[in-house]
mmCIF file of C-alpha atoms in Angstrom:
data_model
loop_
_atom_site.group_PDB
_atom_site.id
_atom_site.type_symbol
_atom_site.label_atom_id
_atom_site.label_comp_id
_atom_site.label_asym_id
_atom_site.label_seq_id
_atom_site.Cartn_x
_atom_site.Cartn_y
_atom_site.Cartn_z
ATOM 1 C CA MET A 1 0.001 0.012 -0.046
ATOM 2 C CA ASP A 2 1.359 3.354 -0.946
ATOM 3 C CA LYS A 3 1.451 5.957 1.726
ATOM 4 C CA GLY A 4 -0.537 9.119 0.979
ATOM 5 C CA LYS A 5 -3.019 7.542 -1.303
ATOM 6 C CA ALA A 6 -6.617 7.134 -0.484
ATOM 7 C CA VAL A 7 -7.766 3.747 0.640
ATOM 8 C CA MET A 8 -10.712 2.330 -1.171
ATOM 9 C CA GLY A 9 -12.160 5.693 -1.926
ATOM 10 C CA THR A 10 -12.933 6.674 1.641
ATOM 11 C CA GLY A 11 -10.982 9.850 1.260
ATOM 12 C CA ARG A 12 -8.363 8.933 4.084
ATOM 13 C CA ARG A 13 -5.012 10.434 3.444
ATOM 14 C CA TRP A 14 -2.965 8.015 5.555
ATOM 15 C CA ALA A 15 -3.237 4.368 6.327
ATOM 16 C CA VAL A 16 -1.316 1.896 8.374
ATOM 17 C CA GLU A 17 -1.000 -1.786 7.524
ATOM 18 C CA PHE A 18 -0.676 -3.975 10.612
ATOM 19 C CA SER A 19 0.573 -7.209 8.999
ATOM 20 C CA ASP A 20 4.253 -7.858 9.899
ATOM 21 C CA GLN A 21 6.312 -8.367 6.890
ATOM 22 C CA SER A 22 9.623 -7.393 8.281
ATOM 23 C CA THR A 23 12.652 -9.536 8.393
ATOM 24 C CA VAL A 24 13.552 -8.398 12.081
ATOM 25 C CA PRO A 25 13.254 -11.271 14.528
ATOM 26 C CA SER A 26 10.220 -10.957 16.956
ATOM 27 C CA SER A 27 10.428 -11.474 20.659
ATOM 28 C CA ARG A 28 9.061 -15.025 20.276
ATOM 29 C CA ASP A 29 12.247 -16.020 18.396
ATOM 30 C CA ILE A 30 14.595 -14.660 21.013
ATOM 31 C CA LEU A 31 15.605 -17.056 23.811
ATOM 32 C CA ASP A 32 14.923 -16.281 27.464
ATOM 33 C CA PRO A 33 18.025 -14.967 29.412
ATOM 34 C CA PRO A 34 19.725 -17.434 31.788
ATOM 35 C CA GLY A 35 17.910 -17.828 35.162
ATOM 36 C CA PHE A 36 14.500 -16.581 33.810
ATOM 37 C CA SER A 37 11.659 -19.019 33.980
ATOM 38 C CA ARG A 38 8.257 -18.357 32.570
ATOM 39 C CA ALA A 39 6.845 -21.133 34.674
ATOM 40 C CA SER A 40 7.606 -19.378 37.977
ATOM 41 C CA GLN A 41 5.929 -16.248 36.752
ATOM 42 C CA GLU A 42 2.880 -18.192 35.808
ATOM 43 C CA GLN A 43 2.788 -19.826 39.207
ATOM 44 C CA ASP A 44 2.917 -16.410 40.889
ATOM 45 C CA ASP A 45 0.053 -15.302 38.763
ATOM 46 C CA SER A 46 -1.975 -18.262 39.701
ATOM 47 C CA ALA A 47 -1.204 -17.900 43.357
ATOM 48 C CA ASN A 48 -2.313 -14.284 43.125
ATOM 49 C CA SER A 49 -5.471 -15.130 41.267
ATOM 50 C CA ARG A 50 -6.231 -17.913 43.866
ATOM 51 C CA GLN A 51 -5.737 -15.386 46.697
ATOM 52 C CA LYS A 52 -8.113 -13.006 44.875
ATOM 53 C CA LYS A 53 -10.656 -15.612 44.468
ATOM 54 C CA ASP A 54 -10.450 -16.662 48.179
ATOM 55 C CA ALA A 55 -10.719 -12.932 49.281
ATOM 56 C CA GLU A 56 -13.709 -12.507 47.048
ATOM 57 C CA ALA A 57 -15.304 -15.597 48.415
ATOM 58 C CA THR A 58 -14.663 -14.414 51.978
ATOM 59 C CA TRP A 59 -16.132 -11.007 51.130
ATOM 60 C CA LYS A 60 -19.278 -12.633 49.485
ATOM 61 C CA LEU A 61 -19.823 -14.792 52.734
ATOM 62 C CA GLN A 62 -19.513 -11.840 54.916
ATOM 63 C CA LYS A 63 -21.914 -9.781 52.906
ATOM 64 C CA ALA A 64 -24.324 -12.756 52.714
ATOM 65 C CA TRP A 65 -24.310 -12.911 56.544
ATOM 66 C CA GLU A 66 -24.958 -9.097 56.732
ATOM 67 C CA VAL A 67 -27.938 -9.647 54.449
ATOM 68 C CA ALA A 68 -29.182 -12.610 56.524
ATOM 69 C CA GLN A 69 -29.105 -10.587 59.735
ATOM 70 C CA SER A 70 -30.633 -7.375 58.304
ATOM 71 C CA PRO A 71 -34.298 -8.556 59.131
ATOM 72 C CA PHE A 72 -33.336 -8.361 62.830
ATOM 73 C CA LYS A 73 -33.158 -4.469 62.638
ATOM 74 C CA ASN A 74 -36.412 -4.436 60.864
ATOM 75 C CA LEU A 75 -37.905 -6.716 63.446
ATOM 76 C CA MET A 76 -36.791 -4.448 66.257
ATOM 77 C CA MET A 77 -38.165 -1.353 64.529
ATOM 78 C CA MET A 78 -41.426 -2.940 63.747
ATOM 79 C CA GLY A 79 -41.851 -4.099 67.240
ATOM 80 C CA PHE A 80 -41.266 -0.623 68.572
ATOM 81 C CA MET A 81 -43.744 0.775 66.042
ATOM 82 C CA MET A 82 -46.421 -1.704 67.031
ATOM 83 C CA TRP A 83 -45.909 -0.948 70.704
ATOM 84 C CA MET A 84 -46.247 2.808 69.955
ATOM 85 C CA ALA A 85 -49.405 2.111 67.993
ATOM 86 C CA GLY A 86 -51.251 0.618 70.952
ATOM 87 C CA ASN A 87 -53.775 -2.083 71.313
ATOM 88 C CA THR A 88 -56.794 -0.247 69.974
ATOM 89 C CA VAL A 89 -58.102 -0.838 66.456
ATOM 90 C CA HIS A 90 -57.513 2.254 64.352
ATOM 91 C CA LEU A 91 -56.069 3.139 60.930
ATOM 92 C CA PHE A 92 -52.526 3.648 62.173
ATOM 93 C CA SER A 93 -52.423 0.330 64.235
ATOM 94 C CA ILE A 94 -53.864 -1.654 61.355
ATOM 95 C CA GLY A 95 -51.466 -0.185 58.723
ATOM 96 C CA ILE A 96 -48.388 -0.851 60.894
ATOM 97 C CA THR A 97 -49.789 -4.455 61.459
ATOM 98 C CA PHE A 98 -50.205 -5.200 57.898
ATOM 99 C CA SER A 99 -46.974 -3.656 56.990
ATOM 100 C CA ALA A 100 -45.429 -6.108 59.638
ATOM 101 C CA LEU A 101 -47.147 -8.904 57.838
ATOM 102 C CA TRP A 102 -46.277 -7.879 54.245
ATOM 103 C CA GLN A 103 -42.544 -7.261 54.670
ATOM 104 C CA PRO A 104 -41.566 -10.771 55.841
ATOM 105 C CA ILE A 105 -43.941 -12.379 53.307
ATOM 106 C CA SER A 106 -42.341 -10.416 50.420
ATOM 107 C CA ALA A 107 -38.878 -11.136 51.776
ATOM 108 C CA LEU A 108 -39.679 -14.873 52.051
ATOM 109 C CA GLN A 109 -40.822 -14.946 48.491
ATOM 110 C CA SER A 110 -37.668 -13.414 47.130
ATOM 111 C CA VAL A 111 -35.041 -15.311 49.029
ATOM 112 C CA GLY A 112 -33.394 -16.480 45.836
ATOM 113 C CA LYS A 113 -33.157 -13.067 44.277
ATOM 114 C CA ILE A 114 -31.666 -11.618 47.527
ATOM 115 C CA PHE A 115 -28.862 -14.142 47.802
ATOM 116 C CA GLU A 116 -28.235 -14.333 44.018
ATOM 117 C CA PRO A 117 -25.161 -11.863 44.033
ATOM 118 C CA PHE A 118 -23.389 -13.983 46.541
ATOM 119 C CA LYS A 119 -23.701 -17.333 44.759
ATOM 120 C CA ASP A 120 -20.314 -18.901 44.253
ATOM 121 C CA ASN A 121 -18.863 -22.393 44.239
ATOM 122 C CA LYS A 122 -16.678 -21.569 47.266
ATOM 123 C CA VAL A 123 -19.475 -19.740 49.172
ATOM 124 C CA GLU A 124 -21.942 -21.802 51.339
ATOM 125 C CA LEU A 125 -25.174 -19.993 51.576
ATOM 126 C CA LEU A 126 -27.290 -22.496 53.363
ATOM 127 C CA MET A 127 -26.777 -21.048 56.919
ATOM 128 C CA PRO A 128 -27.264 -17.410 55.946
ATOM 129 C CA LYS A 129 -30.391 -18.302 54.121
ATOM 130 C CA LEU A 130 -31.779 -20.241 57.140
ATOM 131 C CA VAL A 131 -31.013 -17.353 59.485
ATOM 132 C CA PHE A 132 -32.827 -14.981 57.037
ATOM 133 C CA LEU A 133 -35.820 -17.282 56.849
ATOM 134 C CA ALA A 134 -35.926 -17.678 60.722
ATOM 135 C CA LEU A 135 -35.818 -13.868 61.295
ATOM 136 C CA ASN A 136 -38.526 -13.258 58.688
ATOM 137 C CA LEU A 137 -40.661 -15.924 60.149
ATOM 138 C CA GLY A 138 -40.191 -14.259 63.493
ATOM 139 C CA GLY A 139 -41.385 -10.974 61.968
ATOM 140 C CA LEU A 140 -44.347 -12.780 60.524
ATOM 141 C CA ALA A 141 -45.211 -14.288 64.025
ATOM 142 C CA LEU A 142 -44.795 -10.707 65.533
ATOM 143 C CA GLY A 143 -47.441 -9.566 63.019
ATOM 144 C CA VAL A 144 -49.838 -12.340 63.727
ATOM 145 C CA TRP A 145 -49.351 -11.782 67.475
ATOM 146 C CA LYS A 146 -50.280 -8.110 66.955
ATOM 147 C CA LEU A 147 -53.426 -9.065 64.907
ATOM 148 C CA ASN A 148 -54.442 -11.265 67.934
ATOM 149 C CA THR A 149 -53.841 -8.507 70.427
ATOM 150 C CA LEU A 150 -55.956 -6.139 68.345
ATOM 151 C CA GLY A 151 -58.689 -8.835 68.273
ATOM 152 C CA LEU A 152 -58.659 -9.130 64.484
ATOM 153 C CA LEU A 153 -57.929 -12.917 64.427
ATOM 154 C CA PRO A 154 -61.015 -15.226 64.811
ATOM 155 C CA THR A 155 -59.726 -17.220 67.818
ATOM 156 C CA HIS A 156 -62.919 -17.691 69.813
ATOM 157 C CA ALA A 157 -66.168 -19.517 68.989
ATOM 158 C CA SER A 158 -68.063 -16.231 69.187
ATOM 159 C CA ASP A 159 -66.046 -15.013 66.205
ATOM 160 C CA TRP A 160 -67.764 -17.610 64.014
ATOM 161 C CA VAL A 161 -71.311 -17.954 65.650
ATOM 162 C CA SER A 162 -73.204 -14.768 66.181
ATOM 163 C CA SER A 163 -75.417 -16.147 69.004
ATOM 164 C CA LEU A 164 -72.592 -16.740 71.324
ATOM 165 C CA PRO A 165 -71.501 -13.919 73.636
ATOM 166 C CA PRO A 166 -67.910 -12.613 73.096
ATOM 167 C CA PRO A 167 -65.340 -13.651 75.623
ATOM 168 C CA GLN A 168 -64.855 -11.363 78.610
ATOM 169 C CA VAL A 169 -61.543 -9.548 78.685
ATOM 170 C CA GLY A 170 -59.978 -9.644 82.097
ATOM 171 C CA ASN A 171 -58.537 -6.484 83.633
ATOM 172 C CA PHE A 172 -54.767 -6.774 83.587
ATOM 173 C CA CYS A 173 -54.345 -4.099 86.232
ATOM 174 C CA LEU A 174 -56.678 -5.861 88.692
ATOM 175 C CA LYS A 175 -54.700 -9.137 88.217
ATOM 176 C CA LEU A 176 -51.410 -7.337 88.683
ATOM 177 C CA ASN A 177 -52.714 -5.632 91.753
ATOM 178 C CA LEU A 178 -53.895 -8.886 93.420
ATOM 179 C CA CYS A 179 -50.510 -10.545 92.488
ATOM 180 C CA LEU A 180 -48.532 -7.730 94.126
ATOM 181 C CA SER A 181 -50.715 -7.653 97.268
ATOM 182 C CA MET A 182 -50.219 -11.488 97.678
ATOM 183 C CA CYS A 183 -46.425 -10.975 97.345
ATOM 184 C CA PHE A 184 -46.385 -8.187 100.012
ATOM 185 C CA ARG A 185 -48.399 -10.353 102.238
ATOM 186 C CA ILE A 186 -45.935 -13.173 101.868
ATOM 187 C CA ILE A 187 -42.962 -10.934 102.565
ATOM 188 C CA ARG A 188 -44.796 -9.580 105.695
ATOM 189 C CA VAL A 189 -45.460 -13.002 106.988
ATOM 190 C CA SER A 190 -41.881 -14.149 106.386
ATOM 191 C CA LYS A 191 -40.587 -11.206 108.435
ATOM 192 C CA ASN A 192 -42.786 -12.000 111.250
ATOM 193 C CA LEU A 193 -41.610 -15.685 111.258
ATOM 194 C CA ALA A 194 -37.846 -14.506 111.408
ATOM 195 C CA PHE A 195 -36.289 -15.009 114.790
#
């Protein structure tokens, strides 16, 4: 190819041909110097790559455990919000309760997607997944418990049959007062028996 002439009518002024037609020996034809070994360099590269893979597997396992333990923070926050909502049925308490039920259910449905980035042959994800499942089931149990305290779960026969009277709710303060008075009487009697 002549320099300075257009290449196939594109109007380019300069062109470079990359095929090697020179008679100069290439680096493949030159022998290695004495004491140099390409095998040791390849071993170093393989050791470095193995260390990088091990470090990446350790990092993935650590992140998988962080993801597995993340529902615990949500569980504590949701428990506090349920406590703040109280035991009366109103819009805020019902919204908090159904949010407490929905979050674990949606998390349980997407366990595979959540742990997908940490999938590796060297990383064992069974225990992080089990912890994640257990914490989300605990959150689901907390939501069901709140539904029960609000009286929204049909747990009595009167919830199914309209002719039965609803169960009587005991006064917790009265029971606590009776319990404390009994404890104080026992303490007073024990002091009188002391010699």
